[in-house]
mmCIF file of C-alpha atoms in Angstrom:
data_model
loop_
_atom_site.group_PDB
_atom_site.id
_atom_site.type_symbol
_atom_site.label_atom_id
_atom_site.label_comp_id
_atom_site.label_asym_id
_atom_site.label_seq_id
_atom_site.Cartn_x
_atom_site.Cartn_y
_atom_site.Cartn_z
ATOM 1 C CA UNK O 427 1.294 -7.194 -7.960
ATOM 2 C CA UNK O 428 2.694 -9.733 -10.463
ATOM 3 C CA UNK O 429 4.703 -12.850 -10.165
ATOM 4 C CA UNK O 430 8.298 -11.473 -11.075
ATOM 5 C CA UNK O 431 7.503 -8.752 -7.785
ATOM 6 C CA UNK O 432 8.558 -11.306 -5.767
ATOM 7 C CA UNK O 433 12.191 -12.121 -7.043
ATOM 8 C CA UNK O 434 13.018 -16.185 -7.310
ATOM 9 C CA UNK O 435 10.241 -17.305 -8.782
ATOM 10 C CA UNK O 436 7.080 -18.487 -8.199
ATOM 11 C CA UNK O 437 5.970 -18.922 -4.531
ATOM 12 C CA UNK O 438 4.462 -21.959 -2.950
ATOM 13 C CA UNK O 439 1.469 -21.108 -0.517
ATOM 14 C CA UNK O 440 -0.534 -23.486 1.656
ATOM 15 C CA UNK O 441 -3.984 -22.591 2.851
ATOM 16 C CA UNK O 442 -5.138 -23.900 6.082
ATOM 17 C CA UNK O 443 -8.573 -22.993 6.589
ATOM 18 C CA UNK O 444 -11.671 -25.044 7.338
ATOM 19 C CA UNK O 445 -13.550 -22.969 6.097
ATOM 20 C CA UNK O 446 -14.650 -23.422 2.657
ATOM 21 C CA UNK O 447 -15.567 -19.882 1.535
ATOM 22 C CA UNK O 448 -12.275 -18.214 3.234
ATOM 23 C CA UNK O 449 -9.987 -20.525 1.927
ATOM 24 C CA UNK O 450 -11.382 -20.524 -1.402
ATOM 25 C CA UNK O 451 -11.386 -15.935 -1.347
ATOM 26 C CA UNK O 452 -7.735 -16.604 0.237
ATOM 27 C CA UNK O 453 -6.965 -18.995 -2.566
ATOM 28 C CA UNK O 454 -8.104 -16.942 -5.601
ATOM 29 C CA UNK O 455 -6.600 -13.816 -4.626
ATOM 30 C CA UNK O 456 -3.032 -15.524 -4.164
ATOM 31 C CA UNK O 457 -3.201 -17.380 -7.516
ATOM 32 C CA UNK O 458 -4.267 -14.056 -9.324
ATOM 33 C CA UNK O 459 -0.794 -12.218 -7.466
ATOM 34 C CA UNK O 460 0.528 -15.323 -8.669
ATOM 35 C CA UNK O 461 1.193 -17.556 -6.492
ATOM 36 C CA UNK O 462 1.056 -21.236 -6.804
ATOM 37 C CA UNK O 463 -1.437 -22.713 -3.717
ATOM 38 C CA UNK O 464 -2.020 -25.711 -1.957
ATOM 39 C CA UNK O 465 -5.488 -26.269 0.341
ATOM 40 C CA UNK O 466 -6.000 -28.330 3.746
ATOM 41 C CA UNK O 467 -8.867 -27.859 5.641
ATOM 42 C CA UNK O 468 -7.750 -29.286 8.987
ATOM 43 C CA UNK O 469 -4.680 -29.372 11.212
ATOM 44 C CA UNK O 470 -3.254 -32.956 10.264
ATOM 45 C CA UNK O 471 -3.792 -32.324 6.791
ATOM 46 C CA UNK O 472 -1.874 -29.897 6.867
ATOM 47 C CA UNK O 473 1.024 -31.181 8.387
ATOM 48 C CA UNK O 474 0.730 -33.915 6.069
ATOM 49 C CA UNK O 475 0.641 -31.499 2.944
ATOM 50 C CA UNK O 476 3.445 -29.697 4.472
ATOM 51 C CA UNK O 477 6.024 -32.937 4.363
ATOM 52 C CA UNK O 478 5.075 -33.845 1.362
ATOM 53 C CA UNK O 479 5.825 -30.343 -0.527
ATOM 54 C CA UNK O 480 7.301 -27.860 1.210
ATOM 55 C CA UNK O 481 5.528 -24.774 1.248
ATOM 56 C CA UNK O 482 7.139 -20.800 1.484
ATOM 57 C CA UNK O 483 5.072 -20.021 3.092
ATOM 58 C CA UNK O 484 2.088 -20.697 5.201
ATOM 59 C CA UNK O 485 -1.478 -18.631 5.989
ATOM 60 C CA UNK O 486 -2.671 -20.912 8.637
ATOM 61 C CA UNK O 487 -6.457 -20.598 10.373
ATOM 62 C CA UNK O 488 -5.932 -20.416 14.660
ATOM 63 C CA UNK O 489 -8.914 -22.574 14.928
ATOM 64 C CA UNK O 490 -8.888 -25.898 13.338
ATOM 65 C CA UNK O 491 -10.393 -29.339 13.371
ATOM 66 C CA UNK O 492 -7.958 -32.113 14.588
ATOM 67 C CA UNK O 493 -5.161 -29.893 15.892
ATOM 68 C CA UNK O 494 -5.387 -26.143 16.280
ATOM 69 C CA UNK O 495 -3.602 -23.387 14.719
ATOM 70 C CA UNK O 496 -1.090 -23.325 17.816
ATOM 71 C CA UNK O 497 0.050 -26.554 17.441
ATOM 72 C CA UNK O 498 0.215 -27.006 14.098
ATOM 73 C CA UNK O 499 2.629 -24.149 13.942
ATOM 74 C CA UNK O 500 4.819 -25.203 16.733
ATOM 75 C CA UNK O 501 4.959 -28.314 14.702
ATOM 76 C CA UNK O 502 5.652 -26.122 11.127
ATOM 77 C CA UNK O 503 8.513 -24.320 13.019
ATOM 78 C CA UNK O 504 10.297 -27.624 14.695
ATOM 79 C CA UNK O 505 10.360 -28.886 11.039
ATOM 80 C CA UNK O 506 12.196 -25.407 9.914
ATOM 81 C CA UNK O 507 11.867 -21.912 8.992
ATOM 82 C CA UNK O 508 9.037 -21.802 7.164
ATOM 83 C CA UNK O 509 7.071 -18.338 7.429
ATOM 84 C CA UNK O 510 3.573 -18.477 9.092
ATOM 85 C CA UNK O 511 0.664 -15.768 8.754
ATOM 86 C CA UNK O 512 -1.693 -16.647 10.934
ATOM 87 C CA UNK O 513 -5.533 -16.048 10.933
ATOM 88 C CA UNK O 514 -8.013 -15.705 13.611
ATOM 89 C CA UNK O 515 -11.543 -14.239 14.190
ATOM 90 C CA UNK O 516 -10.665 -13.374 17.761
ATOM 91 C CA UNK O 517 -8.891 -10.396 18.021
ATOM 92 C CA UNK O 518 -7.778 -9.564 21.337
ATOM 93 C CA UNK O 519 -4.248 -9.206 22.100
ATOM 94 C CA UNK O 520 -3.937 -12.411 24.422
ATOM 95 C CA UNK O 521 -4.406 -15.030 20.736
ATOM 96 C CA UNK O 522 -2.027 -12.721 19.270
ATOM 97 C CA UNK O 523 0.533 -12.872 21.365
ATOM 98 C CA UNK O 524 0.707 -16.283 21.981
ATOM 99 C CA UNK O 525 0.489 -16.850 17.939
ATOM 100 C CA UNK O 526 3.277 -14.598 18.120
ATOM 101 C CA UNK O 527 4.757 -16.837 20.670
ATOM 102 C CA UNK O 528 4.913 -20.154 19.303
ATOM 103 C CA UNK O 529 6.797 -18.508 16.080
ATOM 104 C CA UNK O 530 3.758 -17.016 13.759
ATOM 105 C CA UNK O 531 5.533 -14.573 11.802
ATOM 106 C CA UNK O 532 2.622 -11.805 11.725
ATOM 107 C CA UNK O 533 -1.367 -12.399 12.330
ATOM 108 C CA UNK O 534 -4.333 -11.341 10.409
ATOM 109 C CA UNK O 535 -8.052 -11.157 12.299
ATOM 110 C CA UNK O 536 -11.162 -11.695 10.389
ATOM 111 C CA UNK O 537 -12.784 -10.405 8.927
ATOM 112 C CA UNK O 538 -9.852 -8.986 6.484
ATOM 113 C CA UNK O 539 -9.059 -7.822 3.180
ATOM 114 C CA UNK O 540 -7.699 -10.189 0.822
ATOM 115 C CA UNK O 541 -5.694 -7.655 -0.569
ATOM 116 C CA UNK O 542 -3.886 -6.726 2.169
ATOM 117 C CA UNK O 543 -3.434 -10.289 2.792
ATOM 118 C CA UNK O 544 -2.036 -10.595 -0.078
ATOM 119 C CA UNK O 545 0.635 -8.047 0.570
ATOM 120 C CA UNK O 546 1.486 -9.120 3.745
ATOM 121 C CA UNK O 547 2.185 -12.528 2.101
ATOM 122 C CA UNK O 548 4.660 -10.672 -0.326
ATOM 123 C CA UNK O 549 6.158 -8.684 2.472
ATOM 124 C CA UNK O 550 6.900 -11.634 4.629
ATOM 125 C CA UNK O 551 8.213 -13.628 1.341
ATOM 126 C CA UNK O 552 10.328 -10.654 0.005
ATOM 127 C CA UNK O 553 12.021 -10.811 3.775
ATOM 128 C CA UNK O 554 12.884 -14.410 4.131
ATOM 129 C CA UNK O 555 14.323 -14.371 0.346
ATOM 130 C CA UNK O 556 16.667 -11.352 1.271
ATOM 131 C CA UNK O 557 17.425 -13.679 4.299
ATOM 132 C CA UNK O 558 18.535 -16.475 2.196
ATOM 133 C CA UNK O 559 20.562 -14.619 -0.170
ATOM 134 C CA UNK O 560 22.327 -16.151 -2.824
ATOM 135 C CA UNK O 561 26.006 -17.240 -2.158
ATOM 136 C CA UNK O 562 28.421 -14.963 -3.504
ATOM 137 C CA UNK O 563 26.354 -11.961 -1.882
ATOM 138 C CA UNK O 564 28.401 -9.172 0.076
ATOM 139 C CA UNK O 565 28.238 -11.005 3.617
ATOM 140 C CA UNK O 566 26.574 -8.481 5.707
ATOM 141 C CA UNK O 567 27.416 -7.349 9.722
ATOM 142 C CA UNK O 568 27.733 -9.318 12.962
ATOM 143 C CA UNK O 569 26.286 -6.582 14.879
ATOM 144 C CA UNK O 570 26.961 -6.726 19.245
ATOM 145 C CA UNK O 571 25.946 -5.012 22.055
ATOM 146 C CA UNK O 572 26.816 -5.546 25.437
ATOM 147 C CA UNK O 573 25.784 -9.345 26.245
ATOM 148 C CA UNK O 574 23.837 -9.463 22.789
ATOM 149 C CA UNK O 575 25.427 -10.666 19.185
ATOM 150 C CA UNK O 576 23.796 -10.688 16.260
ATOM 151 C CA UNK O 577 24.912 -12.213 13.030
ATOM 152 C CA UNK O 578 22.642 -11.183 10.359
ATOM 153 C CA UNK O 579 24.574 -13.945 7.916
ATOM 154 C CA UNK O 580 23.791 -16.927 9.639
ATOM 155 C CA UNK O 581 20.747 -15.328 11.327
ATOM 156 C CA UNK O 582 21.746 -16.293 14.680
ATOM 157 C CA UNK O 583 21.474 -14.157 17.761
ATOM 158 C CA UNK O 584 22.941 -15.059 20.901
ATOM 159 C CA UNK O 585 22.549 -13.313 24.688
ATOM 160 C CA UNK O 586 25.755 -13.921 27.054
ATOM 161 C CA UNK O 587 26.776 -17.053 24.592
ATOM 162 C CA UNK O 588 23.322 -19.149 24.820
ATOM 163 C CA UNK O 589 21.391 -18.739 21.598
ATOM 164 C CA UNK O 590 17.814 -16.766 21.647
ATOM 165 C CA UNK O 591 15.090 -18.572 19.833
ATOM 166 C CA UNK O 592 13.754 -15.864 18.118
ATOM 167 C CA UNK O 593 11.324 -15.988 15.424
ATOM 168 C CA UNK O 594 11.847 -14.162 12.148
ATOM 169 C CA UNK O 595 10.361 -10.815 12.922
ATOM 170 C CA UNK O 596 12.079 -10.755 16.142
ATOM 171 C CA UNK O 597 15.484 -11.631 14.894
ATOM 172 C CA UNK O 598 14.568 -8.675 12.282
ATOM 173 C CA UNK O 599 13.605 -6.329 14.478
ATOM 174 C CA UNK O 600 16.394 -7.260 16.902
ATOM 175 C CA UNK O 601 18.768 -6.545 13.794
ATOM 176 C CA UNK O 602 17.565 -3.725 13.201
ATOM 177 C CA UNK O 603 17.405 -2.074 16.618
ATOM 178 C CA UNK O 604 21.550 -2.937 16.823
ATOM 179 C CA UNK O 605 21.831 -1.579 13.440
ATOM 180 C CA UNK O 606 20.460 1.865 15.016
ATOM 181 C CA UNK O 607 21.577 2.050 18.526
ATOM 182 C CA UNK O 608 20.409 5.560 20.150
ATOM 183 C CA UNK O 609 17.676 6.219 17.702
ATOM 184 C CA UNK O 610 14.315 7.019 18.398
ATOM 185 C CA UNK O 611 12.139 4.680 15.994
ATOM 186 C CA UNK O 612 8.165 5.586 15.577
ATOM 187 C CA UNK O 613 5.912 2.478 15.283
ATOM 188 C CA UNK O 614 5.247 3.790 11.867
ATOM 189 C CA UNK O 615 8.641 3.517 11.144
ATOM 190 C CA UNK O 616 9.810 0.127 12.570
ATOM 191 C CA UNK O 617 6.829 -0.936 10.349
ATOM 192 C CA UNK O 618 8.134 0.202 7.342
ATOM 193 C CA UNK O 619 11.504 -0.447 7.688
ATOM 194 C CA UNK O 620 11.268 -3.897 9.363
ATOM 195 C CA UNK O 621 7.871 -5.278 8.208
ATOM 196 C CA UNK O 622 8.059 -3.558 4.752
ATOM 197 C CA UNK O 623 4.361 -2.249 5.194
ATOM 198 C CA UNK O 624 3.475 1.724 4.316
ATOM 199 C CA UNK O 625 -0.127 0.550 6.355
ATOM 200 C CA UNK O 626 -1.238 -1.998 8.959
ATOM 201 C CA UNK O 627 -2.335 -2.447 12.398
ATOM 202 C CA UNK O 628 0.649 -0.823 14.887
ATOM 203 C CA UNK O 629 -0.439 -3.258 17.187
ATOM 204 C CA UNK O 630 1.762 -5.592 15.639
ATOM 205 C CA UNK O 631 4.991 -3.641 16.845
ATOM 206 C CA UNK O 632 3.919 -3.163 20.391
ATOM 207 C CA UNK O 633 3.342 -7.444 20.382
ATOM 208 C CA UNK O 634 6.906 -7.869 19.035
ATOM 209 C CA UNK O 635 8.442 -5.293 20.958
ATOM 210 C CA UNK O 636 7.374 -6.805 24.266
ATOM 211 C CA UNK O 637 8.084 -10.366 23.081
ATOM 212 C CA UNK O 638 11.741 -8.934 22.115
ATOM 213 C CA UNK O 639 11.248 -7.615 25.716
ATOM 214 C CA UNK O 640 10.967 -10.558 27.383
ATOM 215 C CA UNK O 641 13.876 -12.609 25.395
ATOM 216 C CA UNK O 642 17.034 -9.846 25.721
ATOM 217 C CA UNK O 643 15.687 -8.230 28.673
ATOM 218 C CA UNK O 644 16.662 -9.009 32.544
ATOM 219 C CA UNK O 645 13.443 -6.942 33.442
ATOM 220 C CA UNK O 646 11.039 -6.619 30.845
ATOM 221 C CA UNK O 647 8.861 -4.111 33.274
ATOM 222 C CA UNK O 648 12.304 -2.113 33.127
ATOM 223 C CA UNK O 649 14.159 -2.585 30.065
ATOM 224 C CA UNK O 650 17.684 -1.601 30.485
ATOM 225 C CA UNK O 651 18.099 -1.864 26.095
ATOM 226 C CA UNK O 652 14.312 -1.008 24.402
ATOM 227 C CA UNK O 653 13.194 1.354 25.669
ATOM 228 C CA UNK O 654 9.939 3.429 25.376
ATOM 229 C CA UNK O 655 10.137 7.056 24.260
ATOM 230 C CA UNK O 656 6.830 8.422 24.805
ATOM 231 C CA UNK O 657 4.671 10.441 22.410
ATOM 232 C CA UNK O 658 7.079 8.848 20.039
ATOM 233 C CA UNK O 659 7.945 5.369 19.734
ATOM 234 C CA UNK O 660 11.230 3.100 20.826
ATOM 235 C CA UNK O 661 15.410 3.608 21.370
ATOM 236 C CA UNK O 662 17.360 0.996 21.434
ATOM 237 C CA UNK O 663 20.011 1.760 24.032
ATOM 238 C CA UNK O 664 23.465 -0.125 24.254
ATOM 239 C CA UNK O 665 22.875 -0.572 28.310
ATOM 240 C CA UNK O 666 27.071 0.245 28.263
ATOM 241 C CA UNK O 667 28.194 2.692 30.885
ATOM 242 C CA UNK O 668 30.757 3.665 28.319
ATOM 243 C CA UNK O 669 29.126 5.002 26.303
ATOM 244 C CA UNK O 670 30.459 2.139 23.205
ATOM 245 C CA UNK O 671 28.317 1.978 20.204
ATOM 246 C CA UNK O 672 27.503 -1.542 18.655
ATOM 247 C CA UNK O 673 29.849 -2.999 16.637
ATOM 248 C CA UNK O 674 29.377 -4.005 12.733
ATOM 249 C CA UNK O 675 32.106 -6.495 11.945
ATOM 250 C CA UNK O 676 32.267 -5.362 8.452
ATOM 251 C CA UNK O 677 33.327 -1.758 9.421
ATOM 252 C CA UNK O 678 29.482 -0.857 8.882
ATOM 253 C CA UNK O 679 29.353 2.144 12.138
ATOM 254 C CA UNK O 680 26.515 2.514 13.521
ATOM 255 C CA UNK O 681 24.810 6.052 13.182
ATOM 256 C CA UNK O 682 24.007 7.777 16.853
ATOM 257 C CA UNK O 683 21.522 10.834 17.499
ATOM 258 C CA UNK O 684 20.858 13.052 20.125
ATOM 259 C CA UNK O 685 18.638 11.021 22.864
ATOM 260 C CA UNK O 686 15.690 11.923 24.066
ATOM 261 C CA UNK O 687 16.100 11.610 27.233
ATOM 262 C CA UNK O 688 15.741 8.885 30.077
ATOM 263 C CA UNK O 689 12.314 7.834 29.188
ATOM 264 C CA UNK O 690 11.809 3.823 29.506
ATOM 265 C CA UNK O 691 9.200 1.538 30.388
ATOM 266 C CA UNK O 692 7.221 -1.448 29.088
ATOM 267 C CA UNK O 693 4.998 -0.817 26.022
#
């Protein structure tokens, strides 16, 4: 990967790692896809780094000196929109979930490959520039469903008129799901299309999926909207008696496809 694969120019990563030897792989690794990095080696630093420059992103360490990787990220989000990978050496799904939670935009768990770091920090960048398009770019669908509206321009989704705090891979995956009502997606698939990875740990659906879950759902343990198709992956269905499809603002119509059937449950 080169500089000019990410298109804007030259992205701004801070490091949050206290320890030495990670941040320093981490560190050389971005500069040589390069990007431009900043270092802090404990939670207020961090933060303070953070204010003073603005990073585009962040690959933040869960546990850190002075405030942990939790709370430093709550803290990165209140300030704005700024992207978070998180690390952490524990790997069960309870840290990644709650990373998830308090608005980490994927997870990593040590130890990792620096590569593949690497292109997750590309993937994640390469999203949040197309979501910040230029002005003067064709504006692109309000997309609805039953209770749920989506507008993909301001990146706001709202649930029977109160607005869903989403983070970015939910809002994306949210988008997409509308997008595609009555499809049957594969976790390889949402992956590809939504996280713009050919490889990575599937997990990382199923986590989103039933955080989605819990934020559009009435019953998460019976989702009336995602549902699981098993043996194959999730359908996002419109929950309408009607039989209505979504509706794209712009005239964009949403595609259906034979369903597979009344499958459904929690993932």
């Amino acid at each position: 990967m080169t500089e000019s694969s990410i298109p804007g120019g030259t992205a701004r990563i801070l490091v949050v790692d206290d320890d030495s030897t990670v941040a320093e792989v981490v560190t050389g690794y971005l500069q040589g896809a390069g990007f431009a990095v900043d270092r802090a080696a404990d939670g207020p630093e961090a933060l303070r780094r953070s204010e003073d420059r603005r990073p585009d992103l962040v690959v933040l360490d869960l546990m850190l000196p002075g405030l942990d990787g939790l709370e430093v990220c709550r803290r990165l989000r209140a300030a704005g929109l700024v992207p978070v990978i998180m690390l952490t050496a524990r790997g069960d799904e309870e840290d990644r979930i709650t990373g998830l939670e308090v608005g980490a935009d994927d997870y990593v768990t040590k130890p990792f490959s620096p590569r593949e770091l690497v292109l997750r920090v590309t993937s994640v960048l390469r999203r949040t520039r197309a979501r910040d398009a230029a002005p003067g770019a064709a504006p692109r669908p309000t997309l609805r469903a039953g209770a749920l509206t989506v507008d993909t321009e301001t990146r706001r989704a709202t649930r029977g008129g109160l607005e869903l705090a989403l983070t970015l891979r939910e809002f994306d995956l949210l988008a997409h799901f509308l997008a595609h009502p009555d499809t049957a997606h594969t976790r390889e698939d949402l992956m590809r299309r939504v996280w713009g990875w050919d490889f990575g740990d599937l997990s990382t659906v199923t986590v989103h999926v039933r955080r989605l879950r819990a934020k559009i759902e009435d019953d998460p343990a019976r989702p009336r909207h995602i549902r699981t198709v098993w043996g194959v992956g999730y359908r996002f269905d419109t929950g309408e008696t009607t039989g209505s499809q979504p509706v794209a603002d712009s005239g964009t119509t949403a595609r259906p496809v034979e369903k597979a059937g009344p499958q459904e449950g929690a993932a």
